[in-house]
Short mmCIF file of C-alpha atoms in Angstrom, two decimals:
data_model
loop_
_atom_site.label_atom_id
_atom_site.label_comp_id
_atom_site.label_asym_id
_atom_site.label_seq_id
_atom_site.Cartn_x
_atom_site.Cartn_y
_atom_site.Cartn_z
CA MET A 1 1.13 27.78 -58.89
CA GLY A 2 -0.28 31.18 -58.82
CA PRO A 3 -3.02 33.31 -60.10
CA SER A 4 -3.39 33.76 -64.14
CA GLY A 5 -0.69 36.20 -65.65
CA ILE A 6 1.99 36.35 -62.80
CA GLY A 7 4.80 34.76 -64.81
CA LYS A 8 4.60 31.14 -64.39
CA THR A 9 4.62 30.28 -67.67
CA THR A 10 7.96 33.11 -68.15
CA LEU A 11 9.52 31.15 -65.50
CA LEU A 12 9.56 28.13 -67.15
CA LYS A 13 11.12 29.75 -70.09
CA LEU A 14 13.70 31.46 -68.38
CA ILE A 15 14.54 28.23 -67.01
CA GLY A 16 14.29 27.09 -70.35
CA GLY A 17 16.58 29.71 -71.96
CA GLN A 18 14.52 31.02 -74.35
CA LEU A 19 14.33 34.33 -72.48
CA ARG A 20 16.95 36.10 -70.77
CA PRO A 21 16.56 37.72 -67.56
CA ASP A 22 16.84 41.09 -66.96
CA SER A 23 18.70 40.80 -64.19
CA GLY A 24 19.81 37.89 -61.79
CA ARG A 25 21.10 34.30 -62.95
CA VAL A 26 19.39 31.27 -63.77
CA LEU A 27 21.23 28.10 -63.54
CA VAL A 28 20.11 24.73 -64.55
CA GLY A 29 22.19 21.68 -63.60
CA GLY A 30 24.82 24.10 -62.75
CA LEU A 31 24.81 25.44 -65.75
CA ASP A 32 24.36 29.19 -66.50
CA PHE A 33 22.22 29.54 -69.31
CA GLN A 34 22.91 33.21 -70.04
CA ARG A 35 26.71 32.37 -70.24
CA LEU A 36 26.30 29.52 -73.01
CA SER A 37 27.14 30.00 -76.30
CA ARG A 38 23.89 28.97 -78.90
CA LYS A 39 25.34 25.87 -79.86
CA GLN A 40 25.84 24.74 -75.93
CA LEU A 41 22.36 25.83 -74.97
CA PHE A 42 21.09 23.80 -77.50
CA ASP A 43 22.86 20.51 -76.60
CA ALA A 44 22.00 21.17 -73.14
CA ARG A 45 18.35 21.74 -73.70
CA ALA A 46 18.24 18.21 -75.18
CA LYS A 47 18.52 16.81 -71.62
CA MET A 48 15.54 18.61 -70.90
CA GLY A 49 11.73 18.47 -72.13
CA MET A 50 8.85 20.82 -71.86
CA LEU A 51 5.33 19.84 -72.56
CA PHE A 52 3.60 23.02 -73.76
CA GLN A 53 0.04 24.24 -73.23
CA SER A 54 -0.84 23.35 -76.99
CA GLY A 55 0.85 20.29 -77.38
CA ALA A 56 2.62 21.86 -80.12
CA LEU A 57 3.04 18.82 -82.17
CA PHE A 58 4.33 19.17 -85.75
CA SER A 59 1.56 19.39 -87.71
CA ASP A 60 2.64 18.33 -91.02
CA LEU A 61 4.16 14.81 -89.26
CA THR A 62 2.57 11.77 -88.22
CA VAL A 63 2.34 10.68 -84.47
CA PHE A 64 4.67 8.32 -84.94
CA GLU A 65 7.29 10.72 -86.83
CA ASN A 66 6.59 13.12 -84.10
CA ILE A 67 7.91 11.33 -81.46
CA ALA A 68 10.89 10.33 -83.79
CA PHE A 69 11.56 13.78 -84.56
CA PRO A 70 14.04 14.48 -81.34
CA LEU A 71 15.49 10.77 -81.88
CA ARG A 72 16.59 11.68 -85.52
CA ALA A 73 17.63 14.65 -84.56
CA HIS A 74 19.84 14.02 -81.78
CA THR A 75 20.83 10.55 -82.28
CA GLN A 76 22.39 7.92 -85.15
CA LEU A 77 20.08 5.44 -84.24
CA PRO A 78 19.01 3.03 -87.14
CA ASP A 79 15.48 2.89 -88.09
CA GLU A 80 14.54 -0.27 -86.09
CA MET A 81 15.69 1.08 -82.85
CA ILE A 82 13.90 4.37 -83.54
CA ARG A 83 10.87 2.62 -84.24
CA ASP A 84 11.20 0.45 -80.98
CA ILE A 85 11.64 3.39 -78.89
CA VAL A 86 8.86 5.33 -80.68
CA VAL A 87 6.15 2.22 -79.71
CA MET A 88 7.34 1.89 -76.08
CA LYS A 89 6.94 5.47 -75.45
CA LEU A 90 3.85 5.66 -77.31
CA ASN A 91 2.56 2.57 -75.15
CA ALA A 92 3.75 4.55 -72.17
CA VAL A 93 1.46 7.07 -72.46
CA GLY A 94 -1.42 4.26 -74.04
CA LEU A 95 -1.41 5.61 -77.53
CA ARG A 96 0.28 2.85 -79.53
CA GLY A 97 -2.89 2.00 -81.66
CA ALA A 98 -2.72 6.01 -82.92
CA ARG A 99 0.77 6.26 -84.07
CA ASN A 100 -0.40 6.66 -87.86
CA LEU A 101 -2.87 9.15 -86.69
CA MET A 102 -2.13 12.99 -88.04
CA PRO A 103 -2.38 15.84 -85.15
CA SER A 104 -5.23 17.17 -86.44
CA GLU A 105 -7.34 13.57 -85.76
CA LEU A 106 -6.30 13.90 -82.34
CA SER A 107 -8.50 15.01 -79.53
CA GLY A 108 -6.98 17.34 -76.77
CA GLY A 109 -5.94 14.94 -74.07
CA MET A 110 -4.54 12.74 -76.86
CA THR A 111 -2.62 15.30 -78.27
CA ARG A 112 -1.13 16.26 -74.87
CA ARG A 113 -0.32 12.56 -74.19
CA VAL A 114 1.52 11.79 -77.63
CA ALA A 115 3.41 15.39 -76.87
CA LEU A 116 4.33 13.65 -73.42
CA ALA A 117 5.62 10.76 -75.09
CA ARG A 118 7.73 12.78 -77.31
CA THR A 119 8.76 15.09 -74.56
CA ILE A 120 10.34 11.61 -72.97
CA ALA A 121 11.56 10.19 -76.23
CA LEU A 122 15.26 11.29 -75.33
CA ASP A 123 14.90 10.40 -71.52
CA PRO A 124 15.34 13.94 -70.41
CA ASP A 125 16.50 14.69 -66.66
CA LEU A 126 14.06 17.52 -66.13
CA ILE A 127 10.55 17.87 -67.96
CA MET A 128 8.91 20.84 -67.61
CA TYR A 129 4.85 21.31 -67.68
CA ASP A 130 3.12 24.32 -68.84
CA GLU A 131 -0.56 24.34 -67.46
CA PRO A 132 -0.91 20.35 -68.48
CA PHE A 133 -4.53 20.08 -67.26
CA ALA A 134 -6.13 23.28 -69.01
CA GLY A 135 -8.91 22.74 -70.38
CA GLN A 136 -8.82 18.91 -70.54
CA ASP A 137 -12.17 16.93 -69.36
CA PRO A 138 -12.05 15.06 -66.10
CA ILE A 139 -11.18 11.58 -67.88
CA ALA A 140 -8.20 13.10 -69.84
CA MET A 141 -6.84 15.29 -66.44
CA GLY A 142 -7.20 12.22 -64.30
CA VAL A 143 -5.29 10.15 -67.12
CA LEU A 144 -2.32 13.25 -67.31
CA VAL A 145 -2.69 13.52 -63.50
CA GLN A 146 -1.39 9.68 -62.87
CA LEU A 147 0.79 9.84 -65.92
CA ILE A 148 2.93 12.62 -64.58
CA ARG A 149 3.27 11.21 -61.78
CA LEU A 150 4.19 7.40 -63.10
CA LEU A 151 6.74 8.78 -65.68
CA ASN A 152 8.58 10.73 -63.07
CA ASP A 153 8.89 8.17 -60.59
CA ALA A 154 9.72 5.26 -63.63
CA LEU A 155 12.12 7.15 -64.92
CA GLY A 156 13.69 9.32 -62.47
CA LEU A 157 13.00 12.75 -63.45
CA THR A 158 12.55 16.05 -62.06
CA SER A 159 9.33 17.58 -63.02
CA VAL A 160 8.43 20.87 -62.89
CA LEU A 161 4.76 21.96 -63.20
CA VAL A 162 2.76 24.87 -63.33
CA SER A 163 -0.73 25.20 -62.96
CA HIS A 164 -3.46 26.39 -61.21
CA ASP A 165 -5.73 22.89 -61.09
CA ILE A 166 -5.01 23.36 -57.47
CA SER A 167 -5.89 19.98 -56.35
CA GLU A 168 -4.33 18.09 -59.14
CA ALA A 169 -1.33 19.70 -58.66
CA LEU A 170 -1.46 19.28 -54.67
CA SER A 171 -2.28 15.61 -55.29
CA ILE A 172 0.88 14.75 -57.50
CA CYS A 173 3.64 17.15 -56.14
CA ASP A 174 6.04 16.75 -53.34
CA HIS A 175 7.15 20.45 -52.89
CA ALA A 176 4.64 23.52 -53.89
CA ILE A 177 5.25 26.80 -54.31
CA ILE A 178 2.91 29.60 -54.56
CA ILE A 179 3.53 33.09 -56.03
CA ALA A 180 1.55 36.00 -56.76
CA ASP A 181 2.34 39.60 -56.58
CA GLY A 182 6.02 38.68 -58.19
CA ARG A 183 7.23 37.06 -54.91
CA VAL A 184 6.86 33.69 -53.20
CA ILE A 185 3.71 33.46 -50.51
CA GLY A 186 3.91 29.74 -49.41
CA ALA A 187 6.06 26.96 -49.88
CA GLY A 188 6.32 23.39 -49.10
CA ALA A 189 5.00 20.17 -48.88
CA PRO A 190 1.00 19.95 -49.85
CA SER A 191 -0.34 19.24 -46.23
CA GLU A 192 2.07 22.13 -44.83
CA LEU A 193 0.61 24.45 -47.33
CA LYS A 194 -2.90 23.50 -46.30
CA ALA A 195 -2.59 24.26 -42.83
CA MET A 196 -0.85 27.73 -43.78
CA ASP A 197 -2.84 30.22 -41.82
CA SER A 198 -1.62 33.24 -44.60
CA PRO A 199 -4.97 34.50 -45.84
CA LEU A 200 -3.29 34.72 -49.42
CA VAL A 201 -2.42 31.36 -49.23
CA ASN A 202 -5.79 30.22 -47.91
CA GLN A 203 -7.37 32.16 -50.66
CA PHE A 204 -5.80 30.75 -53.55
CA ILE A 205 -6.01 27.30 -52.33
CA ASN A 206 -9.58 27.12 -51.52
CA GLY A 207 -10.37 29.27 -54.60
CA LEU A 208 -12.10 32.11 -52.61
CA PRO A 209 -13.26 34.66 -54.83
CA ASP A 210 -12.46 37.84 -52.37
CA GLY A 211 -9.89 38.04 -49.94
CA PRO A 212 -6.21 39.60 -50.29
CA VAL A 213 -6.57 39.37 -54.02
CA PRO A 214 -9.49 41.58 -54.66
CA PHE A 215 -12.50 40.83 -56.77
CA HIS A 216 -12.52 43.98 -58.06
CA PHE A 217 -10.22 45.57 -60.23
CA PRO A 218 -8.95 48.46 -58.83
CA ALA A 219 -11.47 51.17 -59.32
CA GLY A 220 -12.96 54.46 -57.66
CA ASP A 221 -15.94 54.44 -55.28
CA TYR A 222 -18.67 52.58 -56.75
CA ALA A 223 -21.73 54.98 -55.54
CA GLN A 224 -19.74 57.94 -56.91
CA ASP A 225 -19.04 56.11 -60.42
CA LEU A 226 -22.74 55.67 -60.71
CA LEU A 227 -23.62 59.27 -59.93
CA THR A 228 -21.03 61.15 -61.53
CA ASN A 229 -22.13 60.84 -65.20
CA ARG A 230 -25.67 62.26 -64.35
CA MET B 1 4.96 68.74 -81.27
CA ILE B 2 7.44 67.14 -78.93
CA ASP B 3 4.93 64.06 -78.97
CA PHE B 4 5.64 63.91 -82.95
CA ILE B 5 9.23 63.71 -82.66
CA ARG B 6 9.12 61.30 -79.97
CA ARG B 7 7.19 58.64 -82.10
CA SER B 8 9.08 59.21 -84.84
CA GLY B 9 12.68 58.35 -82.77
CA ARG B 10 10.58 55.38 -81.29
CA SER B 11 9.58 53.85 -84.94
CA GLY B 12 13.41 54.72 -86.18
CA LEU B 13 14.72 52.89 -83.23
CA ASP B 14 12.41 50.00 -84.03
CA PHE B 15 13.24 49.93 -87.49
CA CYS B 16 16.95 49.95 -87.08
CA ALA B 17 16.46 47.17 -84.29
CA ALA B 18 14.02 45.20 -87.04
CA VAL B 19 17.38 45.59 -89.53
CA GLY B 20 19.57 44.66 -86.98
CA ARG B 21 17.07 41.38 -86.34
CA ALA B 22 16.84 40.52 -89.80
CA SER B 23 20.50 40.91 -90.55
CA ILE B 24 21.62 38.25 -87.68
CA PHE B 25 18.53 36.49 -89.13
CA LEU B 26 19.82 36.03 -92.56
CA LEU B 27 23.49 35.40 -91.78
CA ARG B 28 22.48 32.34 -89.41
CA ALA B 29 20.03 31.01 -92.11
CA ILE B 30 22.64 31.01 -94.63
CA VAL B 31 25.28 29.62 -92.37
CA GLY B 32 22.68 27.28 -91.03
CA LEU B 33 22.69 24.79 -93.87
CA SER B 34 23.59 21.56 -93.30
CA LEU B 35 25.17 19.55 -96.16
CA SER B 36 24.70 16.26 -94.57
CA GLY B 37 21.89 13.44 -96.44
CA LYS B 38 19.25 14.79 -93.69
CA GLY B 39 19.89 18.33 -94.38
CA LEU B 40 20.00 17.81 -98.58
CA LYS B 41 16.99 15.87 -98.14
CA LEU B 42 15.17 19.00 -96.31
CA LEU B 43 16.45 21.28 -99.00
CA ALA B 44 15.35 19.30 -101.76
CA ARG B 45 11.51 19.18 -100.00
CA GLN B 46 11.42 22.83 -99.98
CA ILE B 47 12.95 23.40 -103.42
CA TYR B 48 9.95 20.95 -104.37
CA ARG B 49 7.62 23.05 -102.58
CA VAL B 50 9.04 26.63 -103.56
CA GLY B 51 10.31 26.04 -106.86
CA VAL B 52 8.64 22.98 -108.86
CA LEU B 53 5.13 24.03 -107.31
CA SER B 54 5.55 27.39 -108.61
CA LEU B 55 6.08 26.24 -112.45
CA ILE B 56 2.75 26.39 -113.35
CA ILE B 57 2.26 30.14 -112.81
CA ILE B 58 5.39 30.72 -113.98
CA ILE B 59 5.04 28.80 -117.27
CA VAL B 60 1.43 30.57 -117.92
CA SER B 61 2.39 33.82 -117.17
CA GLY B 62 5.47 33.66 -119.54
CA LEU B 63 3.68 32.48 -122.13
CA PHE B 64 1.22 35.03 -122.12
CA ILE B 65 3.52 37.45 -121.11
CA GLY B 66 5.71 36.65 -124.41
CA MET B 67 2.46 36.59 -126.40
CA VAL B 68 1.63 39.98 -125.56
CA LEU B 69 5.16 41.20 -126.43
CA GLY B 70 5.18 39.68 -129.73
CA LEU B 71 1.62 41.55 -130.91
CA GLN B 72 2.50 44.54 -129.25
CA GLY B 73 5.83 44.47 -130.94
CA TYR B 74 4.86 43.76 -134.27
CA SER B 75 2.35 46.03 -134.53
CA ILE B 76 4.61 48.58 -133.61
CA LEU B 77 7.46 47.87 -135.85
CA VAL B 78 5.26 46.91 -138.95
CA ASP B 79 4.74 50.21 -139.28
CA TYR B 80 8.96 50.92 -140.02
CA GLY B 81 9.18 47.56 -142.09
CA SER B 82 11.10 46.11 -139.56
CA GLU B 83 9.25 43.60 -138.17
CA GLN B 84 11.67 40.98 -138.29
CA ALA B 85 13.33 42.79 -135.16
CA VAL B 86 10.37 41.46 -132.75
CA GLY B 87 12.58 38.96 -132.57
CA GLN B 88 15.31 40.82 -130.80
CA MET B 89 12.90 42.84 -128.94
CA VAL B 90 10.61 40.32 -126.97
CA ALA B 91 14.37 38.44 -126.21
CA LEU B 92 15.86 41.60 -124.82
CA THR B 93 12.53 42.90 -122.89
CA LEU B 94 12.30 39.47 -121.32
CA VAL B 95 15.93 38.69 -120.79
CA ARG B 96 16.80 42.00 -118.85
CA GLU B 97 13.77 43.13 -117.54
CA LEU B 98 10.42 40.90 -117.50
CA GLY B 99 12.01 37.66 -116.98
CA PRO B 100 13.39 38.34 -113.62
CA VAL B 101 11.12 41.24 -112.26
CA VAL B 102 7.46 39.32 -113.40
CA THR B 103 8.97 36.09 -111.77
CA ALA B 104 10.33 37.83 -108.41
CA LEU B 105 6.65 39.65 -108.31
CA LEU B 106 4.84 36.04 -108.86
CA PHE B 107 7.18 34.10 -106.75
CA ALA B 108 6.60 36.87 -103.92
CA GLY B 109 2.83 36.27 -104.34
CA ARG B 110 2.99 32.57 -104.81
CA ALA B 111 5.92 31.03 -102.63
CA GLY B 112 6.61 34.30 -100.37
CA SER B 113 3.37 34.37 -98.93
CA ALA B 114 2.81 30.95 -98.39
CA LEU B 115 6.59 30.77 -96.60
CA THR B 116 5.36 33.40 -94.24
CA ALA B 117 2.25 32.11 -93.41
CA GLU B 118 3.67 28.37 -93.08
CA ILE B 119 6.46 29.85 -90.40
CA GLY B 120 3.87 32.14 -88.80
CA LEU B 121 1.29 29.48 -88.06
CA MET B 122 4.43 27.13 -86.86
CA LYS B 123 5.27 30.26 -84.42
CA ALA B 124 1.62 30.94 -83.45
CA THR B 125 1.16 26.99 -82.81
CA GLU B 126 4.42 26.63 -80.53
CA GLN B 127 6.02 24.00 -83.12
CA LEU B 128 9.20 26.47 -83.30
CA SER B 129 9.48 26.92 -79.50
CA SER B 130 9.20 23.34 -78.75
CA MET B 131 11.70 22.66 -81.55
CA GLU B 132 14.05 24.99 -79.46
CA MET B 133 13.36 23.14 -76.45
CA MET B 134 14.16 19.62 -78.00
CA GLY B 135 17.67 21.21 -78.61
CA VAL B 136 16.90 21.27 -82.84
CA ASP B 137 17.45 25.00 -83.83
CA PRO B 138 14.64 25.79 -85.90
CA LEU B 139 17.13 28.37 -87.65
CA LYS B 140 18.62 25.50 -89.04
CA ARG B 141 15.87 22.87 -89.56
CA VAL B 142 13.11 25.30 -90.37
CA ILE B 143 14.58 28.54 -92.04
CA ALA B 144 17.65 27.64 -93.60
CA PRO B 145 16.40 25.00 -95.97
CA ARG B 146 13.44 27.23 -97.06
CA PHE B 147 15.78 30.48 -97.37
CA TRP B 148 18.31 28.29 -99.77
CA ALA B 149 15.22 26.98 -101.56
CA GLY B 150 14.09 30.26 -102.85
CA PHE B 151 17.31 31.23 -103.37
CA ILE B 152 18.49 28.47 -105.66
CA SER B 153 14.72 28.38 -107.00
CA MET B 154 14.27 32.48 -108.34
CA PRO B 155 16.92 32.27 -111.13
CA ILE B 156 16.04 28.76 -112.69
CA LEU B 157 12.23 30.44 -112.79
CA ALA B 158 13.58 33.30 -114.21
CA ALA B 159 15.07 31.57 -116.70
CA ILE B 160 11.99 29.15 -117.51
CA PHE B 161 10.14 32.23 -118.07
CA SER B 162 12.50 34.00 -120.32
CA MET B 163 12.16 31.08 -122.18
CA VAL B 164 8.46 30.22 -122.19
CA GLY B 165 8.07 34.26 -123.01
CA ILE B 166 10.12 34.04 -125.93
CA PHE B 167 8.39 30.77 -127.12
CA GLY B 168 5.02 32.80 -126.86
CA GLY B 169 6.65 35.67 -129.17
CA MET B 170 7.86 33.20 -131.50
CA LEU B 171 4.22 31.48 -131.65
CA ILE B 172 2.57 35.02 -132.29
CA SER B 173 4.78 36.74 -134.60
CA VAL B 174 5.96 33.90 -136.84
CA ASP B 175 3.31 31.50 -136.66
CA TRP B 176 0.59 33.64 -136.45
CA LEU B 177 1.35 36.98 -137.95
CA GLY B 178 3.73 35.72 -140.58
CA VAL B 179 7.18 37.03 -139.34
CA TYR B 180 10.21 35.36 -141.52
CA ASP B 181 11.51 32.81 -138.83
CA GLY B 182 15.10 32.82 -139.92
CA ALA B 183 14.98 36.47 -139.22
CA PHE B 184 13.24 36.33 -136.15
CA TRP B 185 15.91 33.89 -134.65
CA SER B 186 19.02 35.40 -136.10
CA ASN B 187 18.27 38.87 -135.34
CA MET B 188 17.66 37.59 -131.52
CA GLN B 189 20.85 35.88 -132.05
CA LYS B 190 22.43 38.74 -133.04
CA ALA B 191 21.32 41.44 -130.50
CA VAL B 192 21.33 39.14 -127.17
CA GLU B 193 24.97 39.10 -125.74
CA PHE B 194 25.30 36.49 -123.04
CA ASN B 195 27.88 38.36 -121.05
CA ASN B 196 25.56 41.64 -121.40
CA ASP B 197 22.21 40.62 -121.21
CA VAL B 198 21.86 36.69 -120.07
CA ILE B 199 24.52 37.20 -117.06
CA ASN B 200 23.49 40.33 -116.21
CA GLY B 201 19.73 39.26 -116.34
CA MET B 202 20.48 36.01 -113.91
CA ILE B 203 22.53 38.67 -111.47
CA LYS B 204 19.14 40.30 -111.28
CA ALA B 205 17.23 36.94 -110.64
CA VAL B 206 19.69 36.27 -107.88
CA VAL B 207 19.21 39.32 -106.15
CA PHE B 208 15.36 39.25 -106.03
CA GLY B 209 15.67 35.95 -104.85
CA TRP B 210 17.61 36.35 -102.38
CA VAL B 211 15.22 39.91 -101.07
CA CYS B 212 12.11 37.86 -102.09
CA THR B 213 12.92 34.95 -99.44
CA TRP B 214 14.71 36.70 -96.76
CA ILE B 215 11.57 38.92 -96.48
CA ALA B 216 9.10 36.00 -96.65
CA VAL B 217 11.07 33.56 -93.92
CA PHE B 218 12.39 36.83 -92.07
CA GLN B 219 8.18 38.26 -91.52
CA GLY B 220 7.29 34.46 -90.75
CA TYR B 221 9.77 34.24 -87.88
CA ASP B 222 9.23 37.99 -86.20
CA LEU B 223 5.59 38.19 -86.58
CA VAL B 224 3.25 38.60 -83.70
CA PRO B 225 1.65 35.01 -83.08
CA THR B 226 -1.69 35.81 -83.57
CA SER B 227 -4.26 35.47 -86.63
CA GLU B 228 -3.82 39.45 -87.01
CA GLY B 229 -0.32 39.22 -86.80
CA ILE B 230 -0.04 36.18 -89.61
CA SER B 231 -2.32 38.16 -91.75
CA ALA B 232 -0.39 41.74 -91.28
CA ALA B 233 2.96 39.77 -91.82
CA THR B 234 2.11 37.82 -95.21
CA THR B 235 0.59 41.16 -96.52
CA LYS B 236 4.03 42.81 -95.55
CA THR B 237 5.88 40.11 -97.24
CA VAL B 238 3.94 40.71 -100.51
CA VAL B 239 4.14 44.51 -100.59
CA TYR B 240 7.89 44.66 -99.23
CA SER B 241 9.13 42.13 -101.39
CA SER B 242 7.22 44.21 -104.53
CA LEU B 243 8.61 47.00 -103.58
CA SER B 244 11.96 46.13 -103.20
CA VAL B 245 11.78 43.98 -106.44
CA LEU B 246 10.91 47.25 -108.17
CA GLY B 247 13.29 49.98 -106.68
CA LEU B 248 16.33 47.12 -106.87
CA ASP B 249 15.49 46.53 -110.49
CA PHE B 250 15.85 50.49 -111.01
CA LEU B 251 19.43 50.58 -109.25
CA LEU B 252 20.66 47.41 -111.07
CA THR B 253 19.29 48.63 -114.54
CA ALA B 254 21.08 51.66 -113.83
CA VAL B 255 24.05 50.15 -112.66
CA MET B 256 24.21 47.28 -115.57
CA PHE B 257 23.02 49.25 -118.71
CA GLY B 258 22.45 52.69 -117.61
CA GLY B 259 26.51 53.67 -118.16
CA ILE B 260 26.91 54.54 -114.48
#
């Protein structure tokens, strides 16, 4: 968790190997993504999933084909088996009945659930969620919160979730890290974070408008500013 | 002054970096084509979208350009009493120059801009990113079939353009203006050499197809993923393609027919 623009999505892209760090290393499952060849990198990515903020469904394919896409790309399974897997994944997110719709016909919450079904299609070990709750109505948000936790436990995954919806994120996570100003300012279980007496952590968790992170963008003296341009 | 030098240096460096990126990109797109059943299906789909759907504009333009050439050629040649030569004039003009060049310009406008916009929108909506994260290389899956489809379609479209154009020229000069059709065809047959004219025209079409599709897919892949970025990249595709086609046409003509 952390304020907007602090580099949370960048961090996910570093983990996924889509960006290269200027310095330092990123190890995922013991693999140094910076040292892998292009082919090895793409093979390694088949074991991780990422849920994009926009859902990023392929707009020219139906919901069914979207979920079948990674299966067809990485496996040689016969069509009947792919169909069964897709139906099962869709059922897990409650959208079995929507399999013949096009992505443009889905609501925002449904889009994200279809994207989630596509992410788990290959049974990855690690799923990264980029702001899964942003811009969702309360019902869709509740569904997503539950689904993420449920899938994590049922499939035995590691989930990395980036968010600034504090209460939702804290309600489902085992371990939370808050970053600000390019460094970790607080880490631990949700209850530990809430008990922390750092003013910065406190401001972030309680959503206070002013504090160590100032309300005002750095500027000169206010009174001076109003008077000088006379 | 220092600022000017600094700025031109920066844009020079940016240009070199873009050329480097485009070359690596091209190399990966060329080797990225998969010849498995799935890969060929993707290729066929793109050939349909890039080539077959461009047929109408190519055929209609070819017909009209051939008709205009027939009219103009007749009205000039008839003064010298050599209107029978209109067949060879129309055929040589089309096969050597107008076929490949006009087809490439139309192709850049019709198919190139569509390729750029499509790939650009896929990038802007994170579809390319999500494909990468699924372990599917977008260069192989999205770019390579499109690049090869353009590369394969262009020469065929140029050939069709020339054929339709010659037909249009014949309609006007033979059927309408009354040139003797035996002379029309036999003059054409005598003047147009397969090795010199047809092959050289095809080489041009292959080069233009290569350049136009390369520019189109690279502009789409490399653009800034915003709405302004997509519109700028689409414009760049058409402008860069047209300029490179016309410039390259001069170079190729100089080498092929200029005796250099």
